[in-house]
Amino acid sequence: MPERTPDTPDSSDNAERTDGYAPLRSYAAIGDGRTVALVGRDGRIDWLPVPSMDSPAPFASILDAEHGGHIALKPTGPAHMERRYLPGTNVLCTTWTTADGEATVTDAMATGVAGRLPWAQLGRCVQGVRGAVEFEWAVQPGTLLGQARPERLDTVNGSIVAVDGVSIAIVELGFEPVHEDGPRFSGRFRTSEGSKSILSVIGTLDEPLFIPDPHETMRGVDRTIHNWETWSKEFAYDGPWADAVHRSALALKLLIFAPTGSIAAAATTSLPEDDRGDKNWDYRFAWVRDLAYSVRALTRFGLREETHAAVSWLMRTIADNGDGMPIFYRLSGARSDGVVERDVPGWRGIGPVTEGNRAADQLQLGVWGDVFDIMRQYVAQGNVLDRQTAHVLERLADEACHKWVEEDSGMWELQEAHHYTTSKIGCWQALDAAIELHDKGQIGGPRDKWVENRELIEQWVAEHGWNEELGHYVMHPDTDALDASILLHASSSFDRGPRMSATIDAIREQLSVGPLVYRYSGLEDEESPFVACSFWLASALACVGRDGEARALMDDMVAQGNDVGLFAEMISADTGEFMGNLPQGLSHLALINAAITIEEMAREG
């Protein structure tokens, strides 16, 4: 592949909006364990579903600039902006400096005394630092992606906005005067040295609307900061790239759906992977694969509650849904119920905008390996499996023995079924873990059968997955194509020898552009490189003993994050711009696990 180097990652951070749409690099994420808001560098919130990540989004101008809805807050004139997350938190602090003064805006999705609130509550606290800064603000709910018109309702306890079943209230302190224009609320105010003002937006879905006292909303932001700091104190990692790992763990925490313990793949839907719009997916679901990688990271960090909640949710959900192995579930644990296309333009006019995901009924054999890897890690931490979980795992191990010989859609949810090499290795990984769990007395079942099939898979991969003439693993036996997901199986210990090292070289030569890596052969004209693949490559390099190369690639990739350390799904090889949904859990998980793997391999020599 020709050598191209993406532009400096920060090149689009300060870019102006195009037709109302901000660069995806410009977004920081805040959340409360149930929903996530995206804040642009110009202070505008363009995405906020209410009350959950997969709920309707009354603020969705990231997908519909004109009618999607937003929450704006910025100085009225020219201003210099700097922003950062407060240490150990998912609370964003932006400093605005003008010719007349300086002020800060602290953005948080508020949490309560005992964790998340029963409703969604955004707090935007403005503090004067010196001089005076004039701010303008607006709260303008949208159409729920074209489904309903927002209506202003005047009640004895104040005016609210209703959009179908979503109810929105605005509570302010120091933001007066407030100008009301139907369902839109806006105004201007000036800060002074030491002043403190707050705008709070509260939302519910199909339930009564709680109206908090404005002074309590001020205290709520401080409490939220404290809650995040308390959580971070339980976080233990002092290895290389610690700042990036800590931020990635906090980003992952945003995607953990506290009501059930499931983990969303990303916080958004339909942000395009390319400028043609044929790859716009809804990632507000819990992928089994992503949850598996999450558990490894969480257990390494000593985060017990999230680990147990995720493991318990997964095994209970698999048991409740009976036979088969879906690749993802709704955050509630229900099966996906199809795809609906919304009649809105999409980010920068690149549609379609969808809710739901078409891959729900695919067979992906690699999921068997993901589930068993979760449980192997859980037991390795000193935990014990219950009888129902043991029975489910015994059934799944038997299924892997029968299923591995079938064609499937592979890890990349492809429409054309093949005997994908990494799918077979996923079944190998499942049986390898099942045998280990059997030997540890955690599950029963036909151990000899599992050993036999594990060996058969090894033979199949050696004969059909490895191409002797090309000198690398191939995507499937009927092609010469490379598949970057093979890199995962250096970490899984399937192969850490010369064949994996040779495949790494082929991937670097044929799928890489600088530090960025495409998912498989032939995609350079269809989509952008996939962030997680680069971190998988760094992990694989460490696993085959190429530590220096692993560390150099890791340094390059960590620098590809945006100004607050977040990653989307993909990064353009031409411009360095983010593409795809964000924040993307798999990108941050791959960063975390690469850092862990490089550290472990160095320690083990």
Coordinates of C-alpha atoms in Angstrom, one line a residue:
M1 CA 0.0 0.0 0.0
P2 CA 1.4 3.5 -0.9
E3 CA 2.9 5.4 2.1
R4 CA 0.6 8.1 3.2
T5 CA 0.8 9.9 6.5
P6 CA -2.4 11.3 8.0
D7 CA -2.5 15.0 8.9
T8 CA -1.6 16.1 12.4
P9 CA -4.5 14.7 14.6
D10 CA -5.3 18.2 16.0
S11 CA -5.6 19.7 12.6
S12 CA -9.4 19.7 12.6
D13 CA -10.0 20.3 16.3
N14 CA -10.5 24.1 15.7
A15 CA -12.3 23.8 12.4
E16 CA -15.4 25.8 11.9
R17 CA -18.7 24.1 11.5
T18 CA -19.7 23.0 8.0
D19 CA -23.4 23.6 7.3
G20 CA -23.9 23.5 11.0
Y21 CA -21.9 20.3 11.6
A22 CA -18.8 20.2 13.7
P23 CA -15.8 17.9 13.0
L24 CA -16.2 14.6 15.0
R25 CA -12.8 15.3 16.5
S26 CA -14.2 18.3 18.3
Y27 CA -16.4 16.3 20.7
A28 CA -15.8 15.6 24.3
A29 CA -18.2 13.2 26.1
I30 CA -19.8 13.5 29.5
G31 CA -22.2 11.0 31.1
D32 CA -23.9 9.7 34.2
G33 CA -23.9 5.9 33.9
R34 CA -27.1 5.9 31.8
T35 CA -26.7 8.4 29.0
V36 CA -24.0 10.4 27.2
A37 CA -23.8 14.0 25.9
L38 CA -21.3 15.2 23.3
V39 CA -19.9 18.7 23.8
G40 CA -18.3 20.5 20.8
R41 CA -15.3 22.8 21.1
D42 CA -17.6 25.7 20.5
G43 CA -19.5 24.8 23.7
R44 CA -22.6 23.4 21.9
I45 CA -24.0 20.0 23.0
D46 CA -25.1 18.3 19.8
W47 CA -26.1 14.8 21.2
L48 CA -28.0 13.9 24.3
P49 CA -30.5 11.0 24.4
V50 CA -33.0 11.0 27.3
P51 CA -32.9 9.3 29.7
S52 CA -30.7 6.4 28.3
M53 CA -28.1 6.1 25.6
D54 CA -30.5 4.1 23.4
S55 CA -33.5 6.4 24.2
P56 CA -34.9 9.0 21.8
A57 CA -32.5 12.0 21.5
P58 CA -34.2 15.4 21.9
F59 CA -30.8 17.0 21.2
A60 CA -29.4 15.4 18.0
S61 CA -28.0 18.2 15.8
I62 CA -25.0 16.0 15.2
L63 CA -27.3 14.1 12.8
D64 CA -29.7 16.9 11.8
A65 CA -28.2 20.4 12.2
E66 CA -31.4 22.3 11.4
H67 CA -34.0 20.3 13.4
G68 CA -32.1 17.9 15.6
G69 CA -31.9 20.1 18.7
H70 CA -28.9 21.4 20.7
I71 CA -27.8 23.2 23.9
A72 CA -25.5 26.2 23.1
L73 CA -23.3 28.1 25.5
K74 CA -20.4 30.4 24.5
P75 CA -19.1 33.9 24.6
T76 CA -20.8 36.4 22.3
G77 CA -17.6 37.7 20.7
P78 CA -14.1 36.4 19.8
A79 CA -12.7 34.2 22.5
H80 CA -9.8 31.8 23.1
M81 CA -10.8 28.4 24.3
E82 CA -8.9 25.7 26.3
R83 CA -10.6 22.6 27.8
R84 CA -9.8 19.6 29.8
Y85 CA -11.4 16.9 31.9
L86 CA -11.1 17.6 35.6
P87 CA -8.6 14.9 36.8
G88 CA -10.1 11.5 37.5
T89 CA -13.5 12.6 36.2
N90 CA -15.8 12.7 33.2
V91 CA -16.6 16.3 34.0
L92 CA -15.4 18.8 31.3
C93 CA -13.9 22.2 32.2
T94 CA -13.6 24.8 29.4
T95 CA -11.8 28.1 29.9
W96 CA -12.9 31.0 27.7
T97 CA -10.7 34.1 27.5
T98 CA -11.8 37.3 25.8
A99 CA -10.4 40.8 25.6
D100 CA -12.5 41.8 28.6
G101 CA -12.1 38.8 30.9
E102 CA -12.0 35.1 31.6
A103 CA -14.6 32.5 32.7
T104 CA -14.9 28.8 33.0
V105 CA -17.7 26.5 32.0
T106 CA -18.0 23.1 33.9
D107 CA -20.2 20.6 32.1
A108 CA -21.4 17.5 33.9
M109 CA -24.2 14.9 33.6
A110 CA -25.2 15.1 37.3
T111 CA -25.2 12.1 39.6
G112 CA -26.9 11.7 42.9
V113 CA -25.9 10.9 46.5
A114 CA -26.3 7.2 45.8
G115 CA -25.2 7.1 42.2
R116 CA -27.1 8.0 39.0
L117 CA -30.2 10.1 39.2
P118 CA -33.6 8.6 38.2
W119 CA -33.8 11.3 35.5
A120 CA -31.3 12.8 33.1
Q121 CA -29.8 16.1 34.4
L122 CA -27.2 18.2 32.6
G123 CA -25.5 20.9 34.6
R124 CA -23.5 23.7 32.9
C125 CA -21.9 25.9 35.6
V126 CA -20.3 29.2 34.5
Q127 CA -17.8 30.9 36.9
G128 CA -16.2 34.3 36.4
V129 CA -12.4 34.3 36.9
R130 CA -11.5 37.9 36.1
G131 CA -13.0 40.9 34.3
A132 CA -16.4 40.3 32.5
V133 CA -17.4 37.9 29.8
E134 CA -20.7 38.1 28.0
F135 CA -22.2 34.7 27.2
E136 CA -25.1 33.7 25.0
W137 CA -27.0 30.4 25.5
A138 CA -29.9 28.5 24.0
V139 CA -31.8 25.3 24.7
Q140 CA -33.6 24.1 21.6
P141 CA -35.1 20.6 21.7
G142 CA -35.4 18.9 18.4
T143 CA -37.7 16.5 16.6
L144 CA -36.4 13.1 17.9
L145 CA -34.8 12.5 14.5
G146 CA -37.9 13.5 12.6
Q147 CA -40.5 11.7 14.7
A148 CA -42.3 14.5 16.5
R149 CA -42.6 18.3 16.9
P150 CA -41.4 19.9 20.2
E151 CA -44.2 21.7 22.1
R152 CA -44.0 24.3 24.9
L153 CA -46.3 23.6 27.8
D154 CA -46.9 26.3 30.4
T155 CA -47.7 24.8 33.8
V156 CA -48.1 26.2 37.3
N157 CA -44.6 25.1 38.1
G158 CA -43.0 26.6 35.0
S159 CA -42.7 26.0 31.2
I160 CA -41.4 22.8 29.9
V161 CA -41.0 21.3 26.4
A162 CA -42.6 18.0 25.4
V163 CA -41.4 16.0 22.4
D164 CA -43.6 13.0 22.1
G165 CA -42.9 11.1 25.4
V166 CA -39.8 13.1 26.2
S167 CA -40.2 16.0 28.7
I168 CA -37.6 18.7 29.1
A169 CA -37.3 21.4 31.8
I170 CA -34.8 24.2 32.0
V171 CA -33.7 25.5 35.5
E172 CA -31.3 28.4 35.6
L173 CA -29.6 30.6 38.2
G174 CA -27.9 33.8 37.0
F175 CA -28.8 33.2 33.3
E176 CA -31.5 35.8 33.3
P177 CA -33.1 37.4 31.3
V178 CA -34.6 34.4 29.6
H179 CA -36.1 34.8 26.2
E180 CA -38.7 32.3 25.3
D181 CA -39.6 31.5 21.7
G182 CA -42.1 28.6 21.7
P183 CA -40.0 25.5 22.5
R184 CA -36.8 27.4 22.3
F185 CA -35.2 29.1 25.4
S186 CA -32.3 31.5 25.1
G187 CA -30.6 34.5 26.6
R188 CA -27.4 36.5 27.4
F189 CA -25.6 37.3 30.7
R190 CA -22.3 38.7 31.9
T191 CA -19.9 37.1 34.3
S192 CA -17.9 39.1 36.9
E193 CA -15.0 38.1 39.0
G194 CA -16.1 35.3 41.4
S195 CA -19.6 35.0 39.9
K196 CA -21.3 31.6 39.6
S197 CA -24.2 30.8 37.4
I198 CA -25.8 27.5 36.3
L199 CA -28.0 26.2 33.6
S200 CA -29.6 22.8 34.1
V201 CA -31.5 20.7 31.6
I202 CA -33.6 17.9 33.1
G203 CA -35.3 15.2 31.0
T204 CA -37.5 12.1 31.4
L205 CA -39.2 9.7 29.1
D206 CA -42.9 8.6 29.7
E207 CA -42.8 9.6 33.4
P208 CA -43.3 12.7 35.5
L209 CA -40.7 15.5 35.4
F210 CA -38.8 16.4 38.5
I211 CA -37.9 20.1 38.8
P212 CA -34.9 20.6 41.1
D213 CA -34.0 23.7 43.0
P214 CA -31.4 25.7 41.1
H215 CA -29.1 25.9 44.2
E216 CA -29.3 22.1 44.4
T217 CA -28.2 21.8 40.7
M218 CA -25.1 23.8 41.6
R219 CA -24.3 21.4 44.5
G220 CA -25.1 18.5 42.1
V221 CA -22.2 19.4 39.8
D222 CA -19.8 19.5 42.8
R223 CA -21.2 16.2 44.0
T224 CA -20.7 14.7 40.5
I225 CA -17.0 15.7 40.5
H226 CA -16.6 14.1 43.9
N227 CA -18.3 10.9 42.8
W228 CA -16.0 10.5 39.8
E229 CA -13.0 11.2 41.9
T230 CA -14.0 8.6 44.4
W231 CA -14.4 6.0 41.6
S232 CA -11.0 6.9 40.1
K233 CA -9.4 6.3 43.5
E234 CA -10.3 2.6 43.1
F235 CA -8.6 2.5 39.7
A236 CA -5.1 0.9 39.8
Y237 CA -2.7 1.3 36.9
D238 CA 0.8 2.8 37.0
G239 CA 2.3 1.3 33.8
P240 CA 3.3 3.0 30.5
W241 CA 0.9 5.5 28.9
A242 CA -0.9 5.9 32.2
D243 CA -2.7 9.1 31.3
A244 CA -4.1 7.6 28.1
V245 CA -5.1 4.4 29.9
H246 CA -6.8 6.3 32.7
R247 CA -8.8 8.4 30.2
S248 CA -9.7 5.3 28.2
A249 CA -11.0 3.7 31.4
L250 CA -13.1 6.7 32.1
A251 CA -14.4 6.7 28.6
L252 CA -15.3 3.0 29.0
K253 CA -17.1 3.8 32.2
L254 CA -19.3 6.2 30.3
L255 CA -20.4 3.3 28.2
I256 CA -21.3 1.0 31.1
F257 CA -25.1 1.0 31.4
A258 CA -25.6 1.1 35.1
P259 CA -29.2 -0.1 35.3
T260 CA -28.2 -3.6 33.9
G261 CA -24.3 -3.7 33.8
S262 CA -24.2 -4.1 30.1
I263 CA -21.7 -2.1 28.0
A264 CA -22.6 -0.1 24.9
A265 CA -20.2 -0.4 21.9
A266 CA -20.5 3.4 21.4
A267 CA -22.8 6.3 22.5
T268 CA -24.1 7.3 19.1
T269 CA -25.7 6.0 15.9
S270 CA -25.2 6.6 12.2
L271 CA -21.9 8.6 12.2
P272 CA -20.5 7.5 8.9
E273 CA -17.4 5.4 8.3
D274 CA -16.9 7.0 4.9
D275 CA -18.2 10.0 2.9
R276 CA -20.5 7.9 0.8
G277 CA -22.8 6.9 3.7
D278 CA -23.2 3.2 3.0
K279 CA -21.7 2.2 6.4
N280 CA -23.8 4.1 9.0
W281 CA -24.5 1.8 11.9
D282 CA -26.2 2.1 15.3
Y283 CA -23.7 1.0 18.0
R284 CA -25.9 1.7 21.1
F285 CA -26.0 -2.0 21.8
A286 CA -24.1 -4.4 24.0
W287 CA -21.7 -6.5 21.9
V288 CA -20.5 -9.7 23.5
R289 CA -17.1 -9.2 21.9
D290 CA -16.7 -5.7 23.4
L291 CA -17.8 -6.9 26.8
A292 CA -15.2 -9.6 26.8
Y293 CA -12.4 -7.1 26.2
S294 CA -13.9 -4.8 28.8
V295 CA -13.8 -7.5 31.5
R296 CA -10.1 -8.1 30.9
A297 CA -9.4 -4.4 31.4
L298 CA -11.7 -4.0 34.4
T299 CA -10.2 -7.0 36.3
R300 CA -6.7 -5.6 35.7
F301 CA -7.7 -2.3 37.3
G302 CA -9.3 -3.9 40.3
L303 CA -12.8 -2.7 39.5
R304 CA -14.9 -5.4 41.1
E305 CA -18.4 -4.1 40.8
E306 CA -18.4 -3.4 37.1
T307 CA -16.7 -6.7 36.4
H308 CA -19.3 -8.7 38.3
A309 CA -22.2 -6.7 36.9
A310 CA -21.0 -7.3 33.3
V311 CA -20.4 -11.0 33.7
S312 CA -23.6 -11.6 35.5
W313 CA -25.6 -9.6 33.0
L314 CA -24.1 -11.5 30.1
M315 CA -24.6 -15.0 31.4
R316 CA -28.1 -14.2 32.6
T317 CA -29.0 -12.7 29.3
I318 CA -27.6 -15.7 27.3
A319 CA -29.6 -18.1 29.6
D320 CA -32.8 -16.0 29.3
N321 CA -32.6 -16.0 25.5
G322 CA -32.3 -19.8 25.2
D323 CA -30.4 -21.5 22.4
G324 CA -28.1 -19.7 20.0
M325 CA -25.5 -17.1 20.5
P326 CA -26.5 -13.5 19.4
I327 CA -23.6 -11.2 18.8
F328 CA -25.2 -8.3 20.6
Y329 CA -28.2 -7.4 22.8
R330 CA -30.1 -4.3 23.7
L331 CA -28.7 -2.6 26.8
S332 CA -31.7 -4.0 28.7
G333 CA -30.8 -7.5 27.7
A334 CA -33.6 -7.9 25.1
R335 CA -32.9 -9.1 21.5
S336 CA -32.7 -6.4 18.8
D337 CA -36.0 -5.9 17.1
G338 CA -35.0 -4.7 13.6
V339 CA -33.9 -1.5 11.9
V340 CA -35.7 1.8 11.4
E341 CA -34.4 4.4 9.0
R342 CA -35.1 8.0 10.0
D343 CA -35.8 10.8 7.5
V344 CA -33.1 13.2 8.6
P345 CA -29.9 14.2 6.7
G346 CA -27.2 12.7 8.9
W347 CA -23.8 14.2 9.9
R348 CA -22.8 16.6 7.1
G349 CA -25.6 15.2 5.1
I350 CA -24.1 11.7 4.9
G351 CA -27.1 9.4 5.6
P352 CA -28.8 7.1 6.3
V353 CA -29.7 7.6 9.9
T354 CA -30.8 4.3 11.5
E355 CA -31.9 3.0 14.8
G356 CA -31.2 -0.7 15.2
N357 CA -28.6 -2.9 13.6
R358 CA -28.9 -5.4 10.7
A359 CA -26.3 -7.8 12.0
A360 CA -28.6 -9.1 14.9
D361 CA -29.2 -12.5 13.3
Q362 CA -25.8 -13.3 12.0
L363 CA -23.7 -16.3 13.0
Q364 CA -20.3 -15.2 14.3
L365 CA -18.3 -18.0 15.6
G366 CA -15.8 -15.8 17.3
V367 CA -18.4 -14.9 19.9
W368 CA -18.0 -18.3 21.5
G369 CA -14.3 -17.5 22.2
D370 CA -15.3 -14.1 23.6
V371 CA -17.8 -15.5 26.1
F372 CA -15.4 -18.2 27.4
D373 CA -12.6 -15.7 27.6
I374 CA -14.7 -13.5 29.9
M375 CA -15.4 -16.5 32.2
R376 CA -11.8 -17.7 32.2
Q377 CA -10.7 -14.2 33.3
Y378 CA -13.4 -14.0 35.9
V379 CA -12.4 -17.3 37.5
A380 CA -8.7 -16.4 37.3
Q381 CA -9.5 -13.5 39.6
G382 CA -10.5 -16.0 42.3
N383 CA -14.3 -16.0 41.7
V384 CA -16.6 -19.0 41.5
L385 CA -19.2 -19.9 38.8
D386 CA -22.8 -20.7 39.8
R387 CA -24.5 -23.9 38.6
Q388 CA -26.7 -22.1 36.0
T389 CA -23.7 -20.4 34.5
A390 CA -21.8 -23.7 34.5
H391 CA -24.6 -25.4 32.6
V392 CA -24.8 -22.6 30.1
L393 CA -21.1 -22.8 29.4
E394 CA -21.2 -26.6 29.1
R395 CA -23.9 -26.2 26.4
L396 CA -22.0 -23.5 24.6
A397 CA -18.8 -25.6 24.6
D398 CA -20.7 -28.5 23.0
E399 CA -22.2 -26.1 20.5
A400 CA -18.7 -24.8 19.6
C401 CA -17.7 -28.4 18.7
H402 CA -20.6 -28.6 16.2
K403 CA -20.5 -25.1 14.9
W404 CA -16.9 -24.5 14.2
V405 CA -17.1 -26.4 10.9
E406 CA -19.7 -24.0 9.5
E407 CA -19.3 -20.9 7.5
D408 CA -20.1 -17.6 9.3
S409 CA -20.1 -13.8 8.9
G410 CA -16.8 -13.3 10.6
M411 CA -15.8 -10.7 13.1
W412 CA -16.6 -7.8 10.7
E413 CA -20.3 -8.8 10.3
L414 CA -19.9 -9.4 6.6
Q415 CA -22.8 -10.2 4.4
E416 CA -21.0 -13.1 2.6
A417 CA -20.4 -16.2 4.7
H418 CA -17.0 -18.0 4.5
H419 CA -14.8 -20.2 6.6
Y420 CA -13.1 -17.2 8.2
T421 CA -9.8 -18.1 9.9
T422 CA -10.3 -15.9 13.0
S423 CA -13.8 -17.4 13.5
K424 CA -12.3 -20.9 13.7
I425 CA -9.6 -19.7 16.2
G426 CA -12.4 -18.1 18.2
C427 CA -13.9 -21.6 18.7
W428 CA -10.5 -22.9 19.5
Q429 CA -10.2 -20.2 22.2
A430 CA -13.7 -21.2 23.6
L431 CA -12.7 -24.9 23.9
D432 CA -9.3 -24.1 25.3
A433 CA -11.0 -22.0 28.0
A434 CA -13.7 -24.6 28.6
I435 CA -11.0 -27.3 29.2
E436 CA -9.3 -25.0 31.7
L437 CA -12.5 -24.3 33.5
H438 CA -13.3 -28.0 33.6
D439 CA -9.8 -28.7 35.1
K440 CA -10.4 -26.0 37.7
G441 CA -13.7 -27.7 38.8
Q442 CA -15.8 -24.8 37.6
I443 CA -17.8 -26.7 34.9
G444 CA -18.5 -30.3 33.9
G445 CA -19.0 -31.7 30.5
P446 CA -17.3 -34.0 27.9
R447 CA -13.7 -32.8 28.3
D448 CA -12.3 -35.4 25.8
K449 CA -14.7 -34.1 23.1
W450 CA -13.5 -30.5 23.7
V451 CA -9.8 -31.6 23.5
E452 CA -10.4 -33.5 20.3
N453 CA -12.2 -30.5 18.6
R454 CA -9.6 -28.1 19.8
E455 CA -6.9 -30.2 18.0
L456 CA -9.1 -30.5 14.9
I457 CA -9.3 -26.7 14.7
E458 CA -5.6 -26.3 15.1
Q459 CA -5.1 -28.7 12.2
W460 CA -7.7 -26.8 10.1
V461 CA -6.0 -23.5 10.6
A462 CA -2.6 -24.9 9.8
E463 CA -3.9 -26.4 6.6
H464 CA -6.4 -23.8 5.4
G465 CA -5.8 -20.6 7.3
W466 CA -2.1 -20.4 6.7
N467 CA -1.0 -19.8 3.1
E468 CA 2.5 -21.1 2.6
E469 CA 3.1 -19.5 -0.7
L470 CA 2.1 -16.0 0.6
G471 CA 3.8 -16.6 4.0
H472 CA 0.9 -15.2 6.1
Y473 CA -2.5 -16.1 7.5
V474 CA -5.3 -15.4 5.1
M475 CA -8.8 -14.1 5.8
H476 CA -10.4 -17.4 4.6
P477 CA -9.2 -20.3 2.3
D478 CA -10.7 -18.8 -0.8
T479 CA -8.8 -15.6 -0.8
D480 CA -5.3 -14.0 -0.5
A481 CA -6.8 -11.2 1.6
L482 CA -5.4 -10.3 5.0
D483 CA -7.6 -9.8 8.0
A484 CA -6.4 -7.6 10.9
S485 CA -8.5 -9.5 13.4
I486 CA -5.9 -12.3 13.3
L487 CA -3.8 -10.0 15.5
L488 CA -6.1 -10.7 18.4
H489 CA -4.9 -14.3 18.5
A490 CA -1.4 -13.4 19.4
S491 CA -2.9 -12.1 22.6
S492 CA -5.2 -15.2 22.9
S493 CA -2.0 -17.3 22.8
F494 CA -3.1 -19.3 19.7
D495 CA 0.1 -18.2 17.9
R496 CA 3.0 -16.1 19.1
G497 CA 5.6 -17.6 16.8
P498 CA 7.1 -17.0 13.4
R499 CA 3.8 -17.4 11.5
M500 CA 2.2 -14.6 13.5
S501 CA 5.3 -12.5 13.2
A502 CA 5.2 -12.9 9.4
T503 CA 1.5 -12.0 9.2
I504 CA 2.2 -8.9 11.3
D505 CA 4.8 -7.9 8.6
A506 CA 2.3 -8.5 5.8
I507 CA -0.3 -6.4 7.7
R508 CA 2.1 -3.6 8.2
E509 CA 3.0 -3.7 4.5
Q510 CA -0.4 -4.1 3.0
L511 CA -3.0 -2.7 5.4
S512 CA -1.2 0.1 7.2
V513 CA -0.9 3.8 6.5
G514 CA 1.6 5.2 9.0
P515 CA 0.3 4.0 12.4
L516 CA -3.3 3.4 11.1
V517 CA -4.5 0.0 10.0
Y518 CA -7.4 -1.0 7.8
R519 CA -9.6 -3.9 9.0
Y520 CA -8.9 -6.2 6.0
S521 CA -7.7 -6.0 2.4
G522 CA -9.4 -3.8 -0.2
L523 CA -10.9 -1.2 2.1
E524 CA -8.7 1.8 1.4
D525 CA -11.3 3.1 -1.1
E526 CA -14.3 2.2 1.0
E527 CA -13.7 3.3 4.6
S528 CA -11.1 4.8 7.0
P529 CA -8.6 2.8 9.1
F530 CA -10.1 1.1 12.2
V531 CA -8.5 2.5 15.4
A532 CA -8.7 -0.7 17.4
C533 CA -6.6 -2.5 14.7
S534 CA -3.6 -0.3 15.3
F535 CA -3.7 -1.1 19.0
W536 CA -4.2 -4.8 18.3
L537 CA -1.1 -4.6 16.1
A538 CA 0.9 -3.1 19.0
S539 CA -0.3 -5.9 21.3
A540 CA 0.6 -8.5 18.7
L541 CA 4.1 -7.1 18.2
A542 CA 4.7 -7.3 22.0
C543 CA 3.4 -10.9 22.0
V544 CA 5.9 -12.0 19.4
G545 CA 8.8 -10.3 21.2
R546 CA 9.1 -7.1 19.1
D547 CA 8.8 -4.8 22.1
G548 CA 10.5 -1.8 20.5
E549 CA 8.2 -1.7 17.5
A550 CA 5.2 -2.2 19.8
R551 CA 6.1 0.8 22.0
A552 CA 6.8 3.0 19.0
L553 CA 3.5 2.2 17.4
M554 CA 1.7 2.7 20.8
D555 CA 3.3 6.2 21.1
D556 CA 2.2 7.1 17.6
M557 CA -1.4 5.9 18.2
V558 CA -1.9 7.5 21.6
A559 CA -1.1 10.8 19.9
Q560 CA -3.9 10.2 17.4
G561 CA -6.6 10.9 20.1
N562 CA -8.4 14.3 20.1
D563 CA -7.5 17.2 22.5
V564 CA -9.2 15.5 25.5
G565 CA -7.9 11.9 24.7
L566 CA -11.0 10.4 23.1
F567 CA -11.2 8.1 20.1
A568 CA -13.9 7.5 17.5
E569 CA -14.2 4.2 15.6
M570 CA -12.0 5.2 12.7
I571 CA -9.5 7.9 11.6
S572 CA -9.2 9.1 8.1
A573 CA -5.9 8.2 6.5
D574 CA -6.0 11.3 4.4
T575 CA -7.0 14.1 6.8
G576 CA -6.7 12.6 10.3
E577 CA -10.4 13.3 10.9
F578 CA -12.5 11.1 13.1
M579 CA -15.0 8.9 11.4
G580 CA -17.7 6.5 12.8
N581 CA -19.4 6.4 16.1
L582 CA -17.9 7.9 19.3
P583 CA -16.7 7.6 21.9
Q584 CA -16.0 4.1 20.6
G585 CA -15.6 1.5 23.3
L586 CA -13.5 -0.9 21.2
S587 CA -11.0 1.8 20.4
H588 CA -10.4 2.6 24.0
L589 CA -10.5 -1.1 25.1
A590 CA -7.8 -1.9 22.5
L591 CA -5.7 1.0 23.8
I592 CA -6.0 -0.3 27.4
N593 CA -5.3 -3.9 26.5
A594 CA -2.3 -3.0 24.3
A595 CA -0.8 -1.0 27.2
I596 CA -1.4 -4.0 29.6
T597 CA -0.1 -6.5 27.1
I598 CA 3.1 -4.6 26.4
E599 CA 3.7 -4.2 30.1
E600 CA 3.1 -7.9 30.8
M601 CA 5.3 -9.1 27.9
A602 CA 8.1 -6.8 29.1
R603 CA 7.8 -8.1 32.7
E604 CA 7.8 -11.7 31.5
G605 CA 10.8 -11.1 29.3

